[in-house]
PDB file of C-alpha atoms in Angstrom:
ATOM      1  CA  UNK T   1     209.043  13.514  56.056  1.00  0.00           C
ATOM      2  CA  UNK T   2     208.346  17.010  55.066  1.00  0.00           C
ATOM      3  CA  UNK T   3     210.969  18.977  56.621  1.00  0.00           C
ATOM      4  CA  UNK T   4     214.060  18.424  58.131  1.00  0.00           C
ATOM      5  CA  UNK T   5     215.513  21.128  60.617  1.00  0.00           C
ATOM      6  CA  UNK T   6     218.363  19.434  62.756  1.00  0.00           C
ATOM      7  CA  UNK T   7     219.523  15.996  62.770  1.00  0.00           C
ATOM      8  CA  UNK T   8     223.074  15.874  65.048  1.00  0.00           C
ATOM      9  CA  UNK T   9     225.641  14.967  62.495  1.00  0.00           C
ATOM     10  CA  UNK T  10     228.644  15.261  65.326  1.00  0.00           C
ATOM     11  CA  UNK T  11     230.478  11.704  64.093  1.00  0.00           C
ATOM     12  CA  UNK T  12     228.738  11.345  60.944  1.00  0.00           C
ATOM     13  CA  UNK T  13     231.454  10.947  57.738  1.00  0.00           C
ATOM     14  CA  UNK T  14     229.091  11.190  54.898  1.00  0.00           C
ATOM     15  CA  UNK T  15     225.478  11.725  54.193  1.00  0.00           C
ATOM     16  CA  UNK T  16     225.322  10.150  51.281  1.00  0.00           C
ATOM     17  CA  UNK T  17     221.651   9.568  50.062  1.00  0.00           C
ATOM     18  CA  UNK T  18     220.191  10.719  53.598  1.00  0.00           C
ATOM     19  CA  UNK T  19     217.163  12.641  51.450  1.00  0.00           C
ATOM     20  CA  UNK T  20     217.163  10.250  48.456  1.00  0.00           C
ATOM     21  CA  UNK T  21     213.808   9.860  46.801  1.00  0.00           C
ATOM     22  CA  UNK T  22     212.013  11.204  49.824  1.00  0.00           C
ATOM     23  CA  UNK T  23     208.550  12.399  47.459  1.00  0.00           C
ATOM     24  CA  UNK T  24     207.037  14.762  50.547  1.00  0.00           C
ATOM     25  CA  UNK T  25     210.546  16.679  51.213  1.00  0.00           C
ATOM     26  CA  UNK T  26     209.735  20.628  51.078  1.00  0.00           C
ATOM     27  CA  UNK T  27     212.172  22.336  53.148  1.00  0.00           C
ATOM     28  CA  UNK T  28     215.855  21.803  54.785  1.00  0.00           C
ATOM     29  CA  UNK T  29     217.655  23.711  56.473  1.00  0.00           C
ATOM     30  CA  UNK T  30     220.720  22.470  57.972  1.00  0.00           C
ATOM     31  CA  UNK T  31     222.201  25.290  59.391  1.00  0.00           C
ATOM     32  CA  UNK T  32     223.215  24.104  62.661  1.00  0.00           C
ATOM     33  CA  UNK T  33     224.588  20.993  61.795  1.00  0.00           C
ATOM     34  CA  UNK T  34     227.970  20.460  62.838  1.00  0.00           C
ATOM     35  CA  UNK T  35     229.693  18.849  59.332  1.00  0.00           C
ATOM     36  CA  UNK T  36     233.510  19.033  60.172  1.00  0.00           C
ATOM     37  CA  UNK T  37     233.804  15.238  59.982  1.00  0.00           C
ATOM     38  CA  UNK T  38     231.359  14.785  56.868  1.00  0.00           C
ATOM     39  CA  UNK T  39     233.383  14.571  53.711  1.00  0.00           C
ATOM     40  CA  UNK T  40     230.494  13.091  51.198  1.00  0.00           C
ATOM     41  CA  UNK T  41     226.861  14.346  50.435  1.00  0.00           C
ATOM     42  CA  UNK T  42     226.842  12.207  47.461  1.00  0.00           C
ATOM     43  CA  UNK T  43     222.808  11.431  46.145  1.00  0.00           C
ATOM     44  CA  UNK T  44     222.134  13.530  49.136  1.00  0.00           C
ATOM     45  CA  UNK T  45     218.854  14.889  48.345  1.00  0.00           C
ATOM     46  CA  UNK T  46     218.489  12.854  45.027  1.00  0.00           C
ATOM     47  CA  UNK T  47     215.168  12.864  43.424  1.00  0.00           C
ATOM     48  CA  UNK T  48     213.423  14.777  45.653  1.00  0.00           C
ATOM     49  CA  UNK T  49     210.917  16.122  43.483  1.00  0.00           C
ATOM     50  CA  UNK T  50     209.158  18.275  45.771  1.00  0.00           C
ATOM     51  CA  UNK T  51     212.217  19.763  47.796  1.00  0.00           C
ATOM     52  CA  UNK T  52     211.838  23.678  47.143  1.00  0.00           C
ATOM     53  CA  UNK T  53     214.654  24.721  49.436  1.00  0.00           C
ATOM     54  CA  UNK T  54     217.762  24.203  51.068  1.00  0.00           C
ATOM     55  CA  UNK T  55     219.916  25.823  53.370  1.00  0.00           C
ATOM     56  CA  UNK T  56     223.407  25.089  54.033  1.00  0.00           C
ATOM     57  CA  UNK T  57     224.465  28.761  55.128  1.00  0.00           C
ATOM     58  CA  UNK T  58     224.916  28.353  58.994  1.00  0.00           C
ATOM     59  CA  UNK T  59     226.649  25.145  58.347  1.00  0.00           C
ATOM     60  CA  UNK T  60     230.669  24.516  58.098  1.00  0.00           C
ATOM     61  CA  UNK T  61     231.634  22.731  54.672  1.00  0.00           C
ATOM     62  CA  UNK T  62     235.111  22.897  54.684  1.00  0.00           C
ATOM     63  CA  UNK T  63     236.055  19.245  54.381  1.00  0.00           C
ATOM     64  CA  UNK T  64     233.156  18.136  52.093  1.00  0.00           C
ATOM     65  CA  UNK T  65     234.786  16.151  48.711  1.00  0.00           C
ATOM     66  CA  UNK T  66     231.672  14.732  47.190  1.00  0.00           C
ATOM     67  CA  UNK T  67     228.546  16.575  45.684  1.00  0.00           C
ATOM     68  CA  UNK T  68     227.862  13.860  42.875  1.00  0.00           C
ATOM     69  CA  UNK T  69     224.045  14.136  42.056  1.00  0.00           C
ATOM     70  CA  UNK T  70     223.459  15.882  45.205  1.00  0.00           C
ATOM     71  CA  UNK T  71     220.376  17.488  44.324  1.00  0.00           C
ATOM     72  CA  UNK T  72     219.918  15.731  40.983  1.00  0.00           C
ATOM     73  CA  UNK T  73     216.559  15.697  39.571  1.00  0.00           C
ATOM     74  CA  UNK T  74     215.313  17.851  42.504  1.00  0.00           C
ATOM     75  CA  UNK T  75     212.726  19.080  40.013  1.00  0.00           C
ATOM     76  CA  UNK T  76     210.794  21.803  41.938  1.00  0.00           C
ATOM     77  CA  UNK T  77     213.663  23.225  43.953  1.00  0.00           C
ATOM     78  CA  UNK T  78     214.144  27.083  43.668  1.00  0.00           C
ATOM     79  CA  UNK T  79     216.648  28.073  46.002  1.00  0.00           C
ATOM     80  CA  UNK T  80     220.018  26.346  47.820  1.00  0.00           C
ATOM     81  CA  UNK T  81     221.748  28.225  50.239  1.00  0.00           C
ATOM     82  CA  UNK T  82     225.515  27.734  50.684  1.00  0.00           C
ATOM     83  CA  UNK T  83     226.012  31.303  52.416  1.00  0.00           C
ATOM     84  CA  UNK T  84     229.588  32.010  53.044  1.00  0.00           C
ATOM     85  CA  UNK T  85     231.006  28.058  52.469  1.00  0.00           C
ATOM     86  CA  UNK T  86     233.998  28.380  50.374  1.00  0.00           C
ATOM     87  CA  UNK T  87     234.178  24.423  49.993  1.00  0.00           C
ATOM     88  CA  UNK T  88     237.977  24.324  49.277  1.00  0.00           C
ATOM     89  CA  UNK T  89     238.046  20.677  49.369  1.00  0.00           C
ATOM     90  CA  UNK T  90     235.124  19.692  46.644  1.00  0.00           C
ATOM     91  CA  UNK T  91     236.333  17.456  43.897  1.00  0.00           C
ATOM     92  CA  UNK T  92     233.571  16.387  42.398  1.00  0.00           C
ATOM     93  CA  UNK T  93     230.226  17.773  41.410  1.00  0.00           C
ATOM     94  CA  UNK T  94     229.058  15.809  38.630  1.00  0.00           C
ATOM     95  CA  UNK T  95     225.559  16.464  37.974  1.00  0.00           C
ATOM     96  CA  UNK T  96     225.107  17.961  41.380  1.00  0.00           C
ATOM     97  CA  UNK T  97     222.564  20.562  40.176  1.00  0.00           C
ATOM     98  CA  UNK T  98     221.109  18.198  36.781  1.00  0.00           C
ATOM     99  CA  UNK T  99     217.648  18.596  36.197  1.00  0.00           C
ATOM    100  CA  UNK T 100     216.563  21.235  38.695  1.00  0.00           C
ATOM    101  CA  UNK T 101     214.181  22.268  36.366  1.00  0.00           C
ATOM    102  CA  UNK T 102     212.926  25.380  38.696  1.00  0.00           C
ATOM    103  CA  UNK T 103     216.003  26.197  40.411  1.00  0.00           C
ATOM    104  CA  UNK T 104     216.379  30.292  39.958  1.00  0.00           C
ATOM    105  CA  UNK T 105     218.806  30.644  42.687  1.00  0.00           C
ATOM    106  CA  UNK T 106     222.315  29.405  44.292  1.00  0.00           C
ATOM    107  CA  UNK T 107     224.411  31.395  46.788  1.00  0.00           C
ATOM    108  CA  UNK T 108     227.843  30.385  47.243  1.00  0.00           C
ATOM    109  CA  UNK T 109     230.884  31.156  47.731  1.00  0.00           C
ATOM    110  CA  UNK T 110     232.508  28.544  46.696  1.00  0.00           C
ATOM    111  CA  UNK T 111     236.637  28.121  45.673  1.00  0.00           C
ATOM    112  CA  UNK T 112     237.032  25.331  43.076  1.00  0.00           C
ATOM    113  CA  UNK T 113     240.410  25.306  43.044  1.00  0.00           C
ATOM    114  CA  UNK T 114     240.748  21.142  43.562  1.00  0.00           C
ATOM    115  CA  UNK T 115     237.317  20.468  41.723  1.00  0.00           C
ATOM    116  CA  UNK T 116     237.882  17.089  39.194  1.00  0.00           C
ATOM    117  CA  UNK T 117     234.327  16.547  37.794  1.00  0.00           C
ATOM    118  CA  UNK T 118     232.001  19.307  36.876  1.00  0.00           C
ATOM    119  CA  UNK T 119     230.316  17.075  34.304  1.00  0.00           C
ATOM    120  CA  UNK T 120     226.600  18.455  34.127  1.00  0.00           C
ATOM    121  CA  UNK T 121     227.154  20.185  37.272  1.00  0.00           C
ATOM    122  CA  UNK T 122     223.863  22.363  36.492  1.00  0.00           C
ATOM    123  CA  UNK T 123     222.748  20.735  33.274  1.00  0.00           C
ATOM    124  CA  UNK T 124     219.122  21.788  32.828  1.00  0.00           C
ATOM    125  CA  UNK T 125     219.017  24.013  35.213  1.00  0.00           C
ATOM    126  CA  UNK T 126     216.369  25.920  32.630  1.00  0.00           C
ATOM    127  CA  UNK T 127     215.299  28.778  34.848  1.00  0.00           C
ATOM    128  CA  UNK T 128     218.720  29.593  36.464  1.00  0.00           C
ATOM    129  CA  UNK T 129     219.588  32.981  35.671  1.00  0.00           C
ATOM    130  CA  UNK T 130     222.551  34.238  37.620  1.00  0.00           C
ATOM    131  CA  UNK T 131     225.283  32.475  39.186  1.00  0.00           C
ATOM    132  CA  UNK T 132     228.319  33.838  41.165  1.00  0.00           C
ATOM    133  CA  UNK T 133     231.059  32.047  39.744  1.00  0.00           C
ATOM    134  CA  UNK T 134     233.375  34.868  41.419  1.00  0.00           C
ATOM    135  CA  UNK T 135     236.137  32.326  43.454  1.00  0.00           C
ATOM    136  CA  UNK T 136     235.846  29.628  40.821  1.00  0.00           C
ATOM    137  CA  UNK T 137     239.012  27.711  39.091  1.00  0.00           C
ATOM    138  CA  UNK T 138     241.111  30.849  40.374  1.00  0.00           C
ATOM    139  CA  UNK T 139     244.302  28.669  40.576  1.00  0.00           C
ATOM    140  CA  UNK T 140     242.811  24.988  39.523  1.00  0.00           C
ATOM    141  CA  UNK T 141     245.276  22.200  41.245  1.00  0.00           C
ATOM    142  CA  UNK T 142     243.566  19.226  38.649  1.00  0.00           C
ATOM    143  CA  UNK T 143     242.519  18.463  35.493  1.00  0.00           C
ATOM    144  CA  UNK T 144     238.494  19.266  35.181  1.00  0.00           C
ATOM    145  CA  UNK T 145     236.374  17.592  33.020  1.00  0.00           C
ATOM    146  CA  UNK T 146     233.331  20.309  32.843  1.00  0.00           C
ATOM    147  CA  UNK T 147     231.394  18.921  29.496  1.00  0.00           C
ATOM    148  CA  UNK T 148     228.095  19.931  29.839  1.00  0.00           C
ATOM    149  CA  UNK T 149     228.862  22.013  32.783  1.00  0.00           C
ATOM    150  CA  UNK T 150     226.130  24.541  31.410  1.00  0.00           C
ATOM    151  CA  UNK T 151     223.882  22.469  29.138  1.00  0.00           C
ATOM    152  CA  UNK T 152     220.682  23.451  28.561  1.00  0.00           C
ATOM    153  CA  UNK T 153     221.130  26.180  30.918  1.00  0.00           C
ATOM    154  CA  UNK T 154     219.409  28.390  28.845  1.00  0.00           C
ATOM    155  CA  UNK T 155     218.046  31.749  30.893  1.00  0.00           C
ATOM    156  CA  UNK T 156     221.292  31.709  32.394  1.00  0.00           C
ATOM    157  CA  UNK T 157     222.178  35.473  31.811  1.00  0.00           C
ATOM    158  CA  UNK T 158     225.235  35.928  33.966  1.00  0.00           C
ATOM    159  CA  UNK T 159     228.216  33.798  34.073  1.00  0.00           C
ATOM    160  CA  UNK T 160     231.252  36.150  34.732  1.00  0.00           C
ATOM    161  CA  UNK T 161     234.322  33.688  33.545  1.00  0.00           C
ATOM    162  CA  UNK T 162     236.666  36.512  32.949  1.00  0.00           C
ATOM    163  CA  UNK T 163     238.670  35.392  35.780  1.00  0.00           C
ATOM    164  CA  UNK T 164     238.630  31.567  35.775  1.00  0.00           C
ATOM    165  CA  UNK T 165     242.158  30.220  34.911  1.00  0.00           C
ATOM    166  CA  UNK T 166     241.535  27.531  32.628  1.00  0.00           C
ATOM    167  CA  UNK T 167     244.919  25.603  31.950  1.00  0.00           C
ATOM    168  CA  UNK T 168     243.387  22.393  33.396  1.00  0.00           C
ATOM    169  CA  UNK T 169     239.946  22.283  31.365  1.00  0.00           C
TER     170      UNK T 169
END
């Protein structure tokens, strides 16, 4: 498999390791899936070490919970799409972005406000350089454990915290 365009994901609940370790994976784009029932993308696109873009931006995320190692280790990837998904229900994203050694770019929108786990979330994401964190932690509902949130993240340039509220950290 190369690229995956549309796959219907009406009654799916998760899609938990539907990409892992696929070595020929380029391209996704799974903007017309319908994801109101799909909670989980856990090891969704793990190890994918050719994947070099994904896009989620047509695609409703509202209910999704679990981004652990989603794209982990996706070494080559440059870009992921989230588009206007606010993702108010994500708890955890452990080491959803960990080792992306290429990734420059990720557009979101996201509201972390229930987030648990943002252990490594984009450890070693070397060659990431700008990140809206705009809608993140404004009102935080849990404890978060975000060691290594950052690590190694070292072009990172922009990373506008000023209005992250913190109490739970």
């Amino acid at each position: 498999v190369i690229e995956i365009l549309d796959i219907n994901t009406s009654n799916l609940v998760n899609i938990d390791e539907l990409c892992k370790e696929m070595g020929e994976l380029t391209y996704v784009n799974i903007g017309s899936w319908n994801a109101t029932t799909i909670n989980s993308m856990n090891q969704a696109f793990y190890k994918c070490p050719k994947l070099r873009s994904v896009h989620l931006e047509n695609c409703d995320l509202q209910y999704i919970q679990n981004m652990n190692k989603a794209f982990y280790d996706c070494a080559n990837l440059v870009l992921v799409d989230f588009g206007e998904n606010t993702m108010p229900s994500l708890l955890d994203m452990g080491y959803a972005f960990c080792s992306c050694d290429n990734l420059t770019t990720i557009k979101n929108n996201w509201c972390l406000n229930y987030v648990t786990n943002m252990v490594s979330a984009f450890g070693s994401c070397y060659k990431l350089t700008d990140l809206d964190t705009t809608n993140w932690l404004k009102s935080p509902q849990n404890p978060i454990d975000m060691t290594r949130t950052f690590c190694g993240c070292n072009a990172l340039e922009v990373l506008d915290a000023s209005s992250w509220d913190t109490s739970t950290v």
